[in-house]
Amino acid sequence: MVNYQVYIPQAYIEVLQKYYMITNNRTLYSFEEKYNNGEFDIKPLTPELEYKWKAMIVDINNNHNNLSHNSFGYILKDINCDFVEELFLVRNDHTLLAVFTMLDNKPLLLDAFWSKNKGFILDTNEIYVLTTSGAQDFEYAIKKFNVSGTSFVTERSFGCKHGIFYQNANNQERIISVDEFESLVALHPLKNGTEWNENPISQYRGNTD
């Protein structure tokens, strides 16, 4: 059974307020106005992370309108064992939407996901990401937390650049065959290895005015 009375660290309150607003306003005419006015923004963010956060918001609005508000949730879990709970924004099929940690009692966005940057949680507590930028340009990357727990670093990856398949391991990149690439894809299916009970954001009890 999902526990709706979960303790929420103060650092994540604003994030969950924004997330509630984003998922609750998807079908309203006011969504674009709120988006343009920056009402869904999380600050401060680097330009790269700001782009990812906004891409996630647009993707939720454009591609998830057939889902109810109860289809969106969040998970609090310390997956890198540093005694800091990470905040995962997820759909109820465990599709990752964003990952936050805390730094100096403030939320720190680590990554955000959408249709061209899909994220999954492996049973090794690593993050598995598929990034696409074209039919012949895409990458599968397995990431973990850095030593300080404040960013993700790529452990290994494989993909295609301009039609040429490659694998990167131990910071060594090599060209691989189509068969090798397909074997890697088969070994690393795009699905979550771990499924936790999420708390529906529609049940969030914070101030969302």
Short mmCIF file of the C-alpha atoms (twelve columns), coordinates in Angstrom:
data_MODEL
# 
_entry.id   MODEL 
# 
loop_
_atom_site.group_PDB 
_atom_site.id 
_atom_site.type_symbol 
_atom_site.label_atom_id 
_atom_site.label_alt_id 
_atom_site.label_comp_id 
_atom_site.label_asym_id 
_atom_site.label_seq_id 
_atom_site.Cartn_x 
_atom_site.Cartn_y 
_atom_site.Cartn_z 
_atom_site.pdbx_PDB_model_num 
ATOM 1   C CA . MET A 1   0.000  0.000  0.000   1 
ATOM 2   C CA . VAL A 2   1.252  3.464  -0.847  1 
ATOM 3   C CA . ASN A 3   1.816  5.711  2.154   1 
ATOM 4   C CA . TYR A 4   0.488  9.178  1.300   1 
ATOM 5   C CA . GLN A 5   1.781  10.666 4.572   1 
ATOM 6   C CA . VAL A 6   5.419  10.253 3.553   1 
ATOM 7   C CA . TYR A 7   7.886  12.659 5.133   1 
ATOM 8   C CA . ILE A 8   9.107  15.183 2.563   1 
ATOM 9   C CA . PRO A 9   12.396 17.030 3.155   1 
ATOM 10  C CA . GLN A 10  11.913 20.796 3.144   1 
ATOM 11  C CA . ALA A 11  14.312 21.173 0.206   1 
ATOM 12  C CA . TYR A 12  11.893 19.281 -2.067  1 
ATOM 13  C CA . ILE A 13  8.703  21.131 -1.149  1 
ATOM 14  C CA . GLU A 14  9.001  23.743 -3.928  1 
ATOM 15  C CA . VAL A 15  9.871  21.063 -6.504  1 
ATOM 16  C CA . LEU A 16  6.754  19.069 -5.633  1 
ATOM 17  C CA . GLN A 17  4.633  22.222 -5.730  1 
ATOM 18  C CA . LYS A 18  5.878  22.896 -9.283  1 
ATOM 19  C CA . TYR A 19  5.390  19.262 -10.262 1 
ATOM 20  C CA . TYR A 20  1.834  19.296 -8.927  1 
ATOM 21  C CA . MET A 21  1.101  22.426 -10.969 1 
ATOM 22  C CA . ILE A 22  2.679  21.000 -14.128 1 
ATOM 23  C CA . THR A 23  0.750  17.726 -14.021 1 
ATOM 24  C CA . ASN A 24  -2.501 19.304 -12.856 1 
ATOM 25  C CA . ASN A 25  -2.566 22.034 -15.521 1 
ATOM 26  C CA . ARG A 26  -1.814 19.887 -18.576 1 
ATOM 27  C CA . THR A 27  -5.201 20.218 -20.251 1 
ATOM 28  C CA . LEU A 28  -5.928 23.814 -19.252 1 
ATOM 29  C CA . TYR A 29  -5.721 26.791 -21.607 1 
ATOM 30  C CA . SER A 30  -3.672 28.536 -18.936 1 
ATOM 31  C CA . PHE A 31  -0.809 26.032 -19.248 1 
ATOM 32  C CA . GLU A 32  1.035  27.962 -21.968 1 
ATOM 33  C CA . GLU A 33  0.607  31.232 -20.095 1 
ATOM 34  C CA . LYS A 34  1.935  29.715 -16.866 1 
ATOM 35  C CA . TYR A 35  4.833  28.118 -18.771 1 
ATOM 36  C CA . ASN A 36  5.762  31.389 -20.504 1 
ATOM 37  C CA . ASN A 37  5.530  33.288 -17.217 1 
ATOM 38  C CA . GLY A 38  8.045  30.910 -15.643 1 
ATOM 39  C CA . GLU A 39  5.612  29.562 -13.045 1 
ATOM 40  C CA . PHE A 40  6.965  26.033 -13.539 1 
ATOM 41  C CA . ASP A 41  10.648 27.028 -13.429 1 
ATOM 42  C CA . ILE A 42  13.157 25.694 -10.923 1 
ATOM 43  C CA . LYS A 43  16.036 28.071 -10.194 1 
ATOM 44  C CA . PRO A 44  18.954 28.272 -10.361 1 
ATOM 45  C CA . LEU A 45  19.779 25.834 -13.169 1 
ATOM 46  C CA . THR A 46  22.621 25.562 -15.628 1 
ATOM 47  C CA . PRO A 47  21.571 26.277 -19.250 1 
ATOM 48  C CA . GLU A 48  21.756 22.543 -20.028 1 
ATOM 49  C CA . LEU A 49  19.596 21.512 -17.086 1 
ATOM 50  C CA . GLU A 50  17.149 24.378 -17.697 1 
ATOM 51  C CA . TYR A 51  16.711 23.104 -21.268 1 
ATOM 52  C CA . LYS A 52  16.098 19.560 -19.989 1 
ATOM 53  C CA . TRP A 53  13.615 20.677 -17.307 1 
ATOM 54  C CA . LYS A 54  11.620 22.720 -19.824 1 
ATOM 55  C CA . ALA A 55  11.730 19.907 -22.393 1 
ATOM 56  C CA . MET A 56  10.284 17.580 -19.748 1 
ATOM 57  C CA . ILE A 57  7.477  20.063 -18.990 1 
ATOM 58  C CA . VAL A 58  6.574  20.494 -22.669 1 
ATOM 59  C CA . ASP A 59  6.658  16.723 -23.203 1 
ATOM 60  C CA . ILE A 60  4.298  16.151 -20.252 1 
ATOM 61  C CA . ASN A 61  1.877  18.689 -21.694 1 
ATOM 62  C CA . ASN A 62  2.078  17.491 -25.299 1 
ATOM 63  C CA . ASN A 63  2.301  13.729 -24.916 1 
ATOM 64  C CA . HIS A 64  0.636  12.775 -21.638 1 
ATOM 65  C CA . ASN A 65  -2.774 14.412 -21.860 1 
ATOM 66  C CA . ASN A 66  -4.445 10.996 -21.993 1 
ATOM 67  C CA . LEU A 67  -3.141 10.217 -18.497 1 
ATOM 68  C CA . SER A 68  -4.954 11.148 -15.305 1 
ATOM 69  C CA . HIS A 69  -3.348 13.224 -12.570 1 
ATOM 70  C CA . ASN A 70  -2.996 9.975  -10.597 1 
ATOM 71  C CA . SER A 71  -0.659 8.683  -13.321 1 
ATOM 72  C CA . PHE A 72  2.136  10.923 -12.029 1 
ATOM 73  C CA . GLY A 73  4.008  10.389 -8.802  1 
ATOM 74  C CA . TYR A 74  7.248  10.731 -6.910  1 
ATOM 75  C CA . ILE A 75  9.641  8.502  -5.011  1 
ATOM 76  C CA . LEU A 76  12.044 9.368  -2.192  1 
ATOM 77  C CA . LYS A 77  14.970 6.945  -2.081  1 
ATOM 78  C CA . ASP A 78  18.656 7.098  -1.189  1 
ATOM 79  C CA . ILE A 79  20.053 5.009  -4.038  1 
ATOM 80  C CA . ASN A 80  23.733 5.943  -3.662  1 
ATOM 81  C CA . CYS A 81  23.853 5.369  0.118   1 
ATOM 82  C CA . ASP A 82  25.114 8.846  1.041   1 
ATOM 83  C CA . PHE A 83  22.339 9.385  3.625   1 
ATOM 84  C CA . VAL A 84  20.604 11.883 1.334   1 
ATOM 85  C CA . GLU A 85  17.266 10.866 -0.157  1 
ATOM 86  C CA . GLU A 86  16.969 11.557 -3.855  1 
ATOM 87  C CA . LEU A 87  13.655 12.725 -5.269  1 
ATOM 88  C CA . PHE A 88  12.465 10.897 -8.387  1 
ATOM 89  C CA . LEU A 89  9.589  12.319 -10.393 1 
ATOM 90  C CA . VAL A 90  7.968  9.410  -12.222 1 
ATOM 91  C CA . ARG A 91  4.928  8.178  -14.079 1 
ATOM 92  C CA . ASN A 92  3.052  5.257  -12.570 1 
ATOM 93  C CA . ASP A 93  4.722  2.936  -15.107 1 
ATOM 94  C CA . HIS A 94  8.031  4.061  -13.509 1 
ATOM 95  C CA . THR A 95  9.059  6.146  -16.500 1 
ATOM 96  C CA . LEU A 96  11.554 8.620  -15.084 1 
ATOM 97  C CA . LEU A 97  10.754 12.321 -15.473 1 
ATOM 98  C CA . ALA A 98  13.426 13.933 -13.285 1 
ATOM 99  C CA . VAL A 99  15.922 13.218 -10.509 1 
ATOM 100 C CA . PHE A 100 16.841 15.639 -7.713  1 
ATOM 101 C CA . THR A 101 19.211 15.502 -4.783  1 
ATOM 102 C CA . MET A 102 19.881 18.024 -1.998  1 
ATOM 103 C CA . LEU A 103 22.874 20.326 -1.641  1 
ATOM 104 C CA . ASP A 104 23.128 22.859 1.197   1 
ATOM 105 C CA . ASN A 105 19.465 22.131 2.030   1 
ATOM 106 C CA . LYS A 106 18.374 23.153 -1.473  1 
ATOM 107 C CA . PRO A 107 17.091 21.016 -4.363  1 
ATOM 108 C CA . LEU A 108 19.628 20.155 -7.048  1 
ATOM 109 C CA . LEU A 109 18.342 18.867 -10.388 1 
ATOM 110 C CA . LEU A 110 20.547 16.049 -11.679 1 
ATOM 111 C CA . ASP A 111 18.693 15.213 -14.889 1 
ATOM 112 C CA . ALA A 112 15.287 15.476 -16.543 1 
ATOM 113 C CA . PHE A 113 13.803 13.192 -19.156 1 
ATOM 114 C CA . TRP A 114 11.417 13.335 -22.102 1 
ATOM 115 C CA . SER A 115 10.743 11.469 -25.331 1 
ATOM 116 C CA . LYS A 116 14.244 12.172 -26.739 1 
ATOM 117 C CA . ASN A 117 16.041 11.624 -23.426 1 
ATOM 118 C CA . LYS A 118 14.479 8.595  -21.748 1 
ATOM 119 C CA . GLY A 119 15.572 7.477  -18.284 1 
ATOM 120 C CA . PHE A 120 15.262 4.235  -16.343 1 
ATOM 121 C CA . ILE A 121 16.443 2.966  -12.934 1 
ATOM 122 C CA . LEU A 122 18.457 -0.259 -13.076 1 
ATOM 123 C CA . ASP A 123 18.481 -2.847 -10.310 1 
ATOM 124 C CA . THR A 124 22.117 -1.823 -9.728  1 
ATOM 125 C CA . ASN A 125 20.761 1.631  -8.747  1 
ATOM 126 C CA . GLU A 126 22.356 3.122  -11.834 1 
ATOM 127 C CA . ILE A 127 20.505 5.380  -14.254 1 
ATOM 128 C CA . TYR A 128 20.079 4.131  -17.827 1 
ATOM 129 C CA . VAL A 129 19.501 6.840  -20.432 1 
ATOM 130 C CA . LEU A 130 18.636 6.693  -24.126 1 
ATOM 131 C CA . THR A 131 19.285 9.995  -25.899 1 
ATOM 132 C CA . THR A 132 18.273 10.462 -29.525 1 
ATOM 133 C CA . SER A 133 18.938 13.342 -31.894 1 
ATOM 134 C CA . GLY A 134 18.174 11.665 -35.211 1 
ATOM 135 C CA . ALA A 135 17.702 8.332  -36.948 1 
ATOM 136 C CA . GLN A 136 21.474 7.779  -37.065 1 
ATOM 137 C CA . ASP A 137 22.484 9.606  -33.890 1 
ATOM 138 C CA . PHE A 138 21.610 8.094  -30.523 1 
ATOM 139 C CA . GLU A 139 23.295 6.880  -27.362 1 
ATOM 140 C CA . TYR A 140 22.561 4.403  -24.596 1 
ATOM 141 C CA . ALA A 141 24.401 5.459  -21.436 1 
ATOM 142 C CA . ILE A 142 24.648 3.878  -17.995 1 
ATOM 143 C CA . LYS A 143 25.283 6.515  -15.352 1 
ATOM 144 C CA . LYS A 144 25.968 6.612  -11.646 1 
ATOM 145 C CA . PHE A 145 26.473 9.292  -9.018  1 
ATOM 146 C CA . ASN A 146 29.831 10.998 -8.748  1 
ATOM 147 C CA . VAL A 147 31.734 10.759 -5.459  1 
ATOM 148 C CA . SER A 148 30.036 13.831 -3.978  1 
ATOM 149 C CA . GLY A 149 26.573 12.665 -5.075  1 
ATOM 150 C CA . THR A 150 25.891 15.953 -6.873  1 
ATOM 151 C CA . SER A 151 25.916 14.845 -10.523 1 
ATOM 152 C CA . PHE A 152 25.768 11.797 -12.766 1 
ATOM 153 C CA . VAL A 153 28.823 10.445 -14.553 1 
ATOM 154 C CA . THR A 154 28.683 8.038  -17.483 1 
ATOM 155 C CA . GLU A 155 30.154 4.649  -16.648 1 
ATOM 156 C CA . ARG A 156 29.783 3.146  -20.102 1 
ATOM 157 C CA . SER A 157 27.864 3.850  -23.266 1 
ATOM 158 C CA . PHE A 158 27.176 2.639  -26.774 1 
ATOM 159 C CA . GLY A 159 25.314 4.062  -29.709 1 
ATOM 160 C CA . CYS A 160 25.514 5.489  -33.193 1 
ATOM 161 C CA . LYS A 161 27.142 8.670  -34.509 1 
ATOM 162 C CA . HIS A 162 26.305 9.616  -38.084 1 
ATOM 163 C CA . GLY A 163 25.552 5.981  -38.884 1 
ATOM 164 C CA . ILE A 164 28.706 4.547  -37.242 1 
ATOM 165 C CA . PHE A 165 28.201 2.277  -34.224 1 
ATOM 166 C CA . TYR A 166 30.501 2.601  -31.210 1 
ATOM 167 C CA . GLN A 167 31.070 1.471  -27.647 1 
ATOM 168 C CA . ASN A 168 32.698 3.501  -24.876 1 
ATOM 169 C CA . ALA A 169 34.042 1.756  -21.776 1 
ATOM 170 C CA . ASN A 170 36.779 2.882  -19.382 1 
ATOM 171 C CA . ASN A 171 37.012 6.115  -21.374 1 
ATOM 172 C CA . GLN A 172 38.048 4.141  -24.425 1 
ATOM 173 C CA . GLU A 173 35.826 4.446  -27.490 1 
ATOM 174 C CA . ARG A 174 35.909 1.917  -30.298 1 
ATOM 175 C CA . ILE A 175 33.908 1.307  -33.449 1 
ATOM 176 C CA . ILE A 176 31.749 -1.818 -33.324 1 
ATOM 177 C CA . SER A 177 29.732 -3.844 -35.809 1 
ATOM 178 C CA . VAL A 178 25.964 -3.833 -36.149 1 
ATOM 179 C CA . ASP A 179 25.876 -7.308 -34.593 1 
ATOM 180 C CA . GLU A 180 27.892 -6.122 -31.589 1 
ATOM 181 C CA . PHE A 181 25.568 -3.148 -31.186 1 
ATOM 182 C CA . GLU A 182 22.460 -5.327 -31.337 1 
ATOM 183 C CA . SER A 183 23.980 -7.661 -28.738 1 
ATOM 184 C CA . LEU A 184 24.549 -4.708 -26.399 1 
ATOM 185 C CA . VAL A 185 20.956 -3.550 -26.874 1 
ATOM 186 C CA . ALA A 186 19.713 -7.064 -26.080 1 
ATOM 187 C CA . LEU A 187 21.839 -7.131 -22.910 1 
ATOM 188 C CA . HIS A 188 20.525 -3.731 -21.802 1 
ATOM 189 C CA . PRO A 189 16.742 -3.629 -22.376 1 
ATOM 190 C CA . LEU A 190 15.027 -0.272 -21.913 1 
ATOM 191 C CA . LYS A 191 13.128 -1.008 -18.724 1 
ATOM 192 C CA . ASN A 192 13.391 -0.385 -15.018 1 
ATOM 193 C CA . GLY A 193 15.195 -3.017 -13.016 1 
ATOM 194 C CA . THR A 194 13.697 -1.732 -9.772  1 
ATOM 195 C CA . GLU A 195 10.106 -0.758 -9.132  1 
ATOM 196 C CA . TRP A 196 9.218  1.050  -5.915  1 
ATOM 197 C CA . ASN A 197 5.850  2.229  -4.690  1 
ATOM 198 C CA . GLU A 198 5.411  5.797  -5.811  1 
ATOM 199 C CA . ASN A 199 3.350  8.458  -4.068  1 
ATOM 200 C CA . PRO A 200 0.775  9.964  -6.475  1 
ATOM 201 C CA . ILE A 201 1.394  13.677 -6.873  1 
ATOM 202 C CA . SER A 202 -2.382 14.190 -6.875  1 
ATOM 203 C CA . GLN A 203 -2.269 13.202 -3.185  1 
ATOM 204 C CA . TYR A 204 0.449  15.731 -2.377  1 
ATOM 205 C CA . ARG A 205 -0.642 17.730 0.679   1 
ATOM 206 C CA . GLY A 206 1.631  20.756 0.318   1 
ATOM 207 C CA . ASN A 207 0.642  24.283 -0.664  1 
ATOM 208 C CA . THR A 208 -0.051 24.302 -4.404  1 
ATOM 209 C CA . ASP A 209 -1.902 27.580 -4.794  1 
# 
